[in-house]
PDB file of C-alpha atoms in Angstrom:
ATOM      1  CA  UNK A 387       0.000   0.000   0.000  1.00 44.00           C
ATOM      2  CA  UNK A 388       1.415   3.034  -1.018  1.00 47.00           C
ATOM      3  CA  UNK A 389       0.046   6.212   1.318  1.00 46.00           C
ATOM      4  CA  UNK A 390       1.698   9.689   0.422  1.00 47.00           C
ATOM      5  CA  UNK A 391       4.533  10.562   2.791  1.00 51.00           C
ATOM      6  CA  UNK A 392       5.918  13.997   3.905  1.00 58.00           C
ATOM      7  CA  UNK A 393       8.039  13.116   6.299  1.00 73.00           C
ATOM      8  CA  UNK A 394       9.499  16.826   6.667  1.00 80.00           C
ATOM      9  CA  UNK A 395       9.214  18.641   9.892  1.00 85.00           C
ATOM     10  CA  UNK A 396       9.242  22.178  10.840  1.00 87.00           C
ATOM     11  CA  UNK A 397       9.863  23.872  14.070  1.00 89.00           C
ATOM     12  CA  UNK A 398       6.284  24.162  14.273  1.00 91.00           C
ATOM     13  CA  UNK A 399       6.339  20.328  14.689  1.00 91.00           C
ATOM     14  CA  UNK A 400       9.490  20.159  17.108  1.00 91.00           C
ATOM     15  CA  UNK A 401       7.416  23.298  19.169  1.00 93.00           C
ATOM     16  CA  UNK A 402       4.536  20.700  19.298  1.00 94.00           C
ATOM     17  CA  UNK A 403       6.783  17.903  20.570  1.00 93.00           C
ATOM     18  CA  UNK A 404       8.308  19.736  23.087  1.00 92.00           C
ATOM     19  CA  UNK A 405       5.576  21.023  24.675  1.00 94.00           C
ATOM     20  CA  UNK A 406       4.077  17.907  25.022  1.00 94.00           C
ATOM     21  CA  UNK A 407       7.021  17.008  26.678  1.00 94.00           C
ATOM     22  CA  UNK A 408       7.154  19.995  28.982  1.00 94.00           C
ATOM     23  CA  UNK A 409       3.439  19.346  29.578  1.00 94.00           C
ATOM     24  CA  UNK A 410       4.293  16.425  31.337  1.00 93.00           C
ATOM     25  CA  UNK A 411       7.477  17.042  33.131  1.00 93.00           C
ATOM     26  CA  UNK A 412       6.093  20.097  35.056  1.00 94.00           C
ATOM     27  CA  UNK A 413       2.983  18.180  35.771  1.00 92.00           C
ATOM     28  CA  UNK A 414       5.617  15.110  36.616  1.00 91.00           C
ATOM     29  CA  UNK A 415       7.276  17.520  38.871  1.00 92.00           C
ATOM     30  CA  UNK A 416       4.253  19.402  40.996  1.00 91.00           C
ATOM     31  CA  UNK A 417       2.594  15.736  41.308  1.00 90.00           C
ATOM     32  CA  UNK A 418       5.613  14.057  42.841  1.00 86.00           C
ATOM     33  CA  UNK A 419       6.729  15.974  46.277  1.00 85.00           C
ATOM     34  CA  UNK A 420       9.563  13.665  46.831  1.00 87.00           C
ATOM     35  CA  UNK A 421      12.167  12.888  43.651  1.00 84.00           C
ATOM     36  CA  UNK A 422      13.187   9.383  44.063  1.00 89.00           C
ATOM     37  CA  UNK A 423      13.550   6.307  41.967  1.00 88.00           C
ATOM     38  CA  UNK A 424       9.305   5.832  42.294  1.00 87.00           C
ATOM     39  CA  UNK A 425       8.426   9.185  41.106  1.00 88.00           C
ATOM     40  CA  UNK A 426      10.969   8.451  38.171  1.00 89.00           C
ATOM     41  CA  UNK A 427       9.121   5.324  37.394  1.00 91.00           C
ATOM     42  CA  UNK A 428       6.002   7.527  36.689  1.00 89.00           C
ATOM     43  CA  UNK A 429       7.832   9.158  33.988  1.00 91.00           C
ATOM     44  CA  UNK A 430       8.348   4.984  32.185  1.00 91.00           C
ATOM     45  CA  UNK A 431       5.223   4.383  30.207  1.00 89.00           C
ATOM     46  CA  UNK A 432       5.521   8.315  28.804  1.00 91.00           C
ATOM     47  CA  UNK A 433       9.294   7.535  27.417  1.00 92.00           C
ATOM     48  CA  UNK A 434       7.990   4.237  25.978  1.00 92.00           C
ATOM     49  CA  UNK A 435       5.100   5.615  23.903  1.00 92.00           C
ATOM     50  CA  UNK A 436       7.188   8.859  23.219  1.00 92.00           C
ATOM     51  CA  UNK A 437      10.146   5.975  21.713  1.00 91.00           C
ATOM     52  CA  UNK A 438       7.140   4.325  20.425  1.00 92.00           C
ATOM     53  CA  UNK A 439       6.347   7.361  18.191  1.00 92.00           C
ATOM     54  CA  UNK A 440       9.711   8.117  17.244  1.00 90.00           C
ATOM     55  CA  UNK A 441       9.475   4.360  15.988  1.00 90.00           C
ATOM     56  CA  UNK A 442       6.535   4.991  14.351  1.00 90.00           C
ATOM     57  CA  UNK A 443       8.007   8.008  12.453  1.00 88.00           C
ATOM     58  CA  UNK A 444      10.729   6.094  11.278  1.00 85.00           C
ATOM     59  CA  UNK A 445       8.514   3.600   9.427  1.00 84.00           C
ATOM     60  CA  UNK A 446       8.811   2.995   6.027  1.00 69.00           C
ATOM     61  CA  UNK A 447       4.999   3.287   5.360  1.00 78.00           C
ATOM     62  CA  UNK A 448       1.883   0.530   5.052  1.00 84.00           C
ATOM     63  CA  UNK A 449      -1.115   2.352   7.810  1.00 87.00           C
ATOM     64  CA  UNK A 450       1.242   2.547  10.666  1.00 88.00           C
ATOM     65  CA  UNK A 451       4.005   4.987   8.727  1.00 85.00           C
ATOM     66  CA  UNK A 452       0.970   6.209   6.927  1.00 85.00           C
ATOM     67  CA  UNK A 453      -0.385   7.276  10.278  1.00 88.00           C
ATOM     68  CA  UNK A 454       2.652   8.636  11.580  1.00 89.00           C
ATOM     69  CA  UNK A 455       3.159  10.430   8.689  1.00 89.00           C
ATOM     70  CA  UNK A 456       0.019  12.455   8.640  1.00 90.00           C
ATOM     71  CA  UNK A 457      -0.064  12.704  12.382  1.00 91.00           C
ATOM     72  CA  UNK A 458       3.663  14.743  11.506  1.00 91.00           C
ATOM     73  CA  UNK A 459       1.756  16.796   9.020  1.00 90.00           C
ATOM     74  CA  UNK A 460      -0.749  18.030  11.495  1.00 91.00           C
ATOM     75  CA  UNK A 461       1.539  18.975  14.493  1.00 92.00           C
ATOM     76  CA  UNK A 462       3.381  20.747  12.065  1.00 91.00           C
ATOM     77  CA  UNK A 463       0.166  22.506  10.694  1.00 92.00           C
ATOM     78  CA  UNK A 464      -0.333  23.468  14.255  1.00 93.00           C
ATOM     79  CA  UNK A 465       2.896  24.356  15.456  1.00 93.00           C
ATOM     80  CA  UNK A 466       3.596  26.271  12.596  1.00 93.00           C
ATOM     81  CA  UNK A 467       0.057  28.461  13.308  1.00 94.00           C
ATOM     82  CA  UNK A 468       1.295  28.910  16.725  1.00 94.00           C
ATOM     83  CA  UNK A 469       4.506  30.476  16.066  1.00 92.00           C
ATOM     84  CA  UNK A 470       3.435  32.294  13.430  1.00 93.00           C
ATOM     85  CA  UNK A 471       0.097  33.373  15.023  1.00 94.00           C
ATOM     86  CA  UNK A 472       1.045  33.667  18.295  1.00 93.00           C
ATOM     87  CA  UNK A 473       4.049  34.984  18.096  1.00 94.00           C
ATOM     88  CA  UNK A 474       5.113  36.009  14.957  1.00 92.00           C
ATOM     89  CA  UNK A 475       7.571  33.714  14.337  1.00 90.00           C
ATOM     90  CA  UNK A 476       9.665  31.673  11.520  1.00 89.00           C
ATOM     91  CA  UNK A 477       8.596  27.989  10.617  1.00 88.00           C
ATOM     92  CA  UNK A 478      12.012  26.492   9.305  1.00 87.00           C
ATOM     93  CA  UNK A 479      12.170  23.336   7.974  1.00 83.00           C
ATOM     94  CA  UNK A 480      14.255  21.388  10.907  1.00 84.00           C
ATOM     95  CA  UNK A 481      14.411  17.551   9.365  1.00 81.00           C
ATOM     96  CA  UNK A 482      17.637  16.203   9.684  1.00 77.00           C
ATOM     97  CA  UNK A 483      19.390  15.519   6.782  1.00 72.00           C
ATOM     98  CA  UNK A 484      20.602  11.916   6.981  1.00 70.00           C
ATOM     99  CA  UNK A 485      17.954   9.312   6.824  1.00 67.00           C
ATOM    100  CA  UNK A 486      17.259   6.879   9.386  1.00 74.00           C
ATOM    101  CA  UNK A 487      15.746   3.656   8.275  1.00 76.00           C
ATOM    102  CA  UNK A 488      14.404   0.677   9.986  1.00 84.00           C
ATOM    103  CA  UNK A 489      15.009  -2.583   8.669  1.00 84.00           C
ATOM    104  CA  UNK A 490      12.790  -5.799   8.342  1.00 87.00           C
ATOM    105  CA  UNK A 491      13.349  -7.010  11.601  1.00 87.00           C
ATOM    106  CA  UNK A 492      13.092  -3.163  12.896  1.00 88.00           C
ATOM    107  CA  UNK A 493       9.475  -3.095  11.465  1.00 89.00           C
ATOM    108  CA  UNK A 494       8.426  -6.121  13.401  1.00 90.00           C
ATOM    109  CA  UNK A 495       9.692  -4.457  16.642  1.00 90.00           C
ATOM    110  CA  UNK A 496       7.085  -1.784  15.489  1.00 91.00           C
ATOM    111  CA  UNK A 497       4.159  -4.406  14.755  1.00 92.00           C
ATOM    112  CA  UNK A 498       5.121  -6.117  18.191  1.00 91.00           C
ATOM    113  CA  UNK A 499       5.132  -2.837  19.736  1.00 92.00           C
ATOM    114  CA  UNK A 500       1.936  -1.533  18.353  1.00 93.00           C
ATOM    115  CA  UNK A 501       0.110  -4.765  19.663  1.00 93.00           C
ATOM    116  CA  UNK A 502       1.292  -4.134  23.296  1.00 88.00           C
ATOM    117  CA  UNK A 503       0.515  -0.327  22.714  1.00 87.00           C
ATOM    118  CA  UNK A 504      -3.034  -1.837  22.301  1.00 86.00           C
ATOM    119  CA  UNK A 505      -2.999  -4.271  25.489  1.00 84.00           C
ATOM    120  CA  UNK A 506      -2.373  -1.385  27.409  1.00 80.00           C
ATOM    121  CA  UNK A 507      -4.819   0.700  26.203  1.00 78.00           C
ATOM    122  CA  UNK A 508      -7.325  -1.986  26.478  1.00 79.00           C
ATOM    123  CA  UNK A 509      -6.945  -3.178  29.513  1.00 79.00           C
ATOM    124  CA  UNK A 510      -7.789  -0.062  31.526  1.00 68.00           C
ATOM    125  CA  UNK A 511     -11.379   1.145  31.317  1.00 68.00           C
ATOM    126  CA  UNK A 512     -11.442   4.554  28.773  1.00 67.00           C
ATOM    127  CA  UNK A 513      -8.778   6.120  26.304  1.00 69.00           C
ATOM    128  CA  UNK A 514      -5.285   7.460  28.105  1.00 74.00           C
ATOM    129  CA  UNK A 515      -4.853  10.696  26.307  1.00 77.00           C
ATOM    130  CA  UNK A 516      -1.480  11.273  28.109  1.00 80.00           C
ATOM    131  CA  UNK A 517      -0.170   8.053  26.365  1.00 84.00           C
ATOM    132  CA  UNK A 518      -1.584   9.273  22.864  1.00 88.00           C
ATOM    133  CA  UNK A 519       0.034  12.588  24.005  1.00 90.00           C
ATOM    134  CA  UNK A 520       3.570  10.730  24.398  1.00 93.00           C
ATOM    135  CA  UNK A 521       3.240   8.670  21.118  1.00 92.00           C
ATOM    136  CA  UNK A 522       2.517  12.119  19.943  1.00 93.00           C
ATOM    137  CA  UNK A 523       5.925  13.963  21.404  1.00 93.00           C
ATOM    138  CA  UNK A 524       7.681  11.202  19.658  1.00 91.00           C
ATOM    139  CA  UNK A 525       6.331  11.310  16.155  1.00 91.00           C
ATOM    140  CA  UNK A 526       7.027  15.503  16.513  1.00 90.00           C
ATOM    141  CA  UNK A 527      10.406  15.091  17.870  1.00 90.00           C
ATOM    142  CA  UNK A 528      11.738  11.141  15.875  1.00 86.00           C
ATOM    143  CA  UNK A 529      13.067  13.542  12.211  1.00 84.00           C
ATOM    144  CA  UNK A 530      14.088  16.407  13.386  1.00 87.00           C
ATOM    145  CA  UNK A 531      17.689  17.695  13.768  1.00 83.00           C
ATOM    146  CA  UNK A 532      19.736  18.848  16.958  1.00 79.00           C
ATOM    147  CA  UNK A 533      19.166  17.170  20.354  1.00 78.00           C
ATOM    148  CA  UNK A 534      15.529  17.073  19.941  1.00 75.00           C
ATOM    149  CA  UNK A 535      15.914  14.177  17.232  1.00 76.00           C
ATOM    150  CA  UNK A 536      18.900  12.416  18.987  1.00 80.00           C
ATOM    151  CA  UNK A 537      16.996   9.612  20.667  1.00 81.00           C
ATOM    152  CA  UNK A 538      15.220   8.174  16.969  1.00 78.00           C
ATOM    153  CA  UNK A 539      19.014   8.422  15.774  1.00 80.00           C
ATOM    154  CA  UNK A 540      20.360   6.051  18.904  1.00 84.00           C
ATOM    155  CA  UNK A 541      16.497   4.412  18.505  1.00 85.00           C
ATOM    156  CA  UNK A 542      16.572   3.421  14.619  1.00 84.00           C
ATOM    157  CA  UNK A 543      19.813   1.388  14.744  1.00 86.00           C
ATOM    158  CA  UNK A 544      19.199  -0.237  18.293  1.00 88.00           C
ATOM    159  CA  UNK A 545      15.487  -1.164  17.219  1.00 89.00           C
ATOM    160  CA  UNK A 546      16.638  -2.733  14.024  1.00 88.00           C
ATOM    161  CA  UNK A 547      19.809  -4.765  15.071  1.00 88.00           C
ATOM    162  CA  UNK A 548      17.361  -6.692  18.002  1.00 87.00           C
ATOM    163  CA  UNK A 549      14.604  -6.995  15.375  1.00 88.00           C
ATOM    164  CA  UNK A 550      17.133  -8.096  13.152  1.00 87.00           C
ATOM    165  CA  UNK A 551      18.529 -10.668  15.632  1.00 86.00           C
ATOM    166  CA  UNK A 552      14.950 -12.219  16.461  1.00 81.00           C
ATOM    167  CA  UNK A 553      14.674 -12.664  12.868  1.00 77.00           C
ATOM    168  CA  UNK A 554      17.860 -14.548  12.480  1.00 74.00           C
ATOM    169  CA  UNK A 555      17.038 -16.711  15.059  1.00 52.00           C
ATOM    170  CA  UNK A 556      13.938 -18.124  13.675  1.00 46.00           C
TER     171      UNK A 556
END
């Protein structure tokens, strides 16, 4: 199935990411008095579905990439109104230049992933909206360039050499 890609992100997108982000640090941070190894472990299923998206992002395509893809398009769209809206600022194009593929075995990490993603989300009774927020971050932040992209570029290579070693196995 071939879905149109963009795959281009702006600093409207990145904005969108990172406030998602913020959003849930500083309420991370007022909810938990004391700053120990539990209140740390709150932060857990957020980086997951935040790596999650940045997984996501990466895909090559099929309804998942597809997904990911458009979902990029729109917190760009909105980011980019923001800035230039709200503050008057620039919407640069901040997609890193290098691309970052997943491989075969990489994909099925994503599959195996989304599946869990879905357990989750299942099992407790109504939608968590500040998981959807972290897959979210992740798809805003997995292209783009500078530190805000760093973890899809450790992600992408990690992700595909244990998907890749599953495979080999079988």
């Amino acid at each position: 199935m071939n879905l149109p890609t963009y795959s281009v992100v702006s600093l409207g997108g990145v904005t969108v990411g990172l406030s998602l982000l913020g959003w849930t640090l500083a309420r991370w941070w007022v909810s938990h008095k004391k700053k120990n190894l539990k209140a740390a472990l709150a932060l857990l299923p957020f980086t997951l579905c935040a790596l999650y998206g940045m997984l996501l992002i990466l895909s090559a395509g099929g309804l998942l990439g597809g997904g990911a893809d458009w979902s990029l398009w729109g917190s760009s769209a909105i980011g980019n109104a923001a800035l230039a809206y709200g503050v008057g600022g620039g919407t640069p194009d901040v997609t890193r230049t290098s691309n970052l593929v997943l491989t075969d075995g990489g994909h099925a990490v994503v599959v195996i992933a989304t599946v869990v993603l879905i357990a989750v989300w299942t099992v407790r009774k109504g939608f968590r909206w500040d998981l959807f927020g972290a897959v979210m971050c992740g798809i805003s932040l997995g292209l783009s360039s500078g530190i805000a992209g760093l973890a899809g570029w450790v992600l992408s290579p990690v992700v595909s050499a244990a998907g890749d070693a599953v495979v080999g196995l079988l």
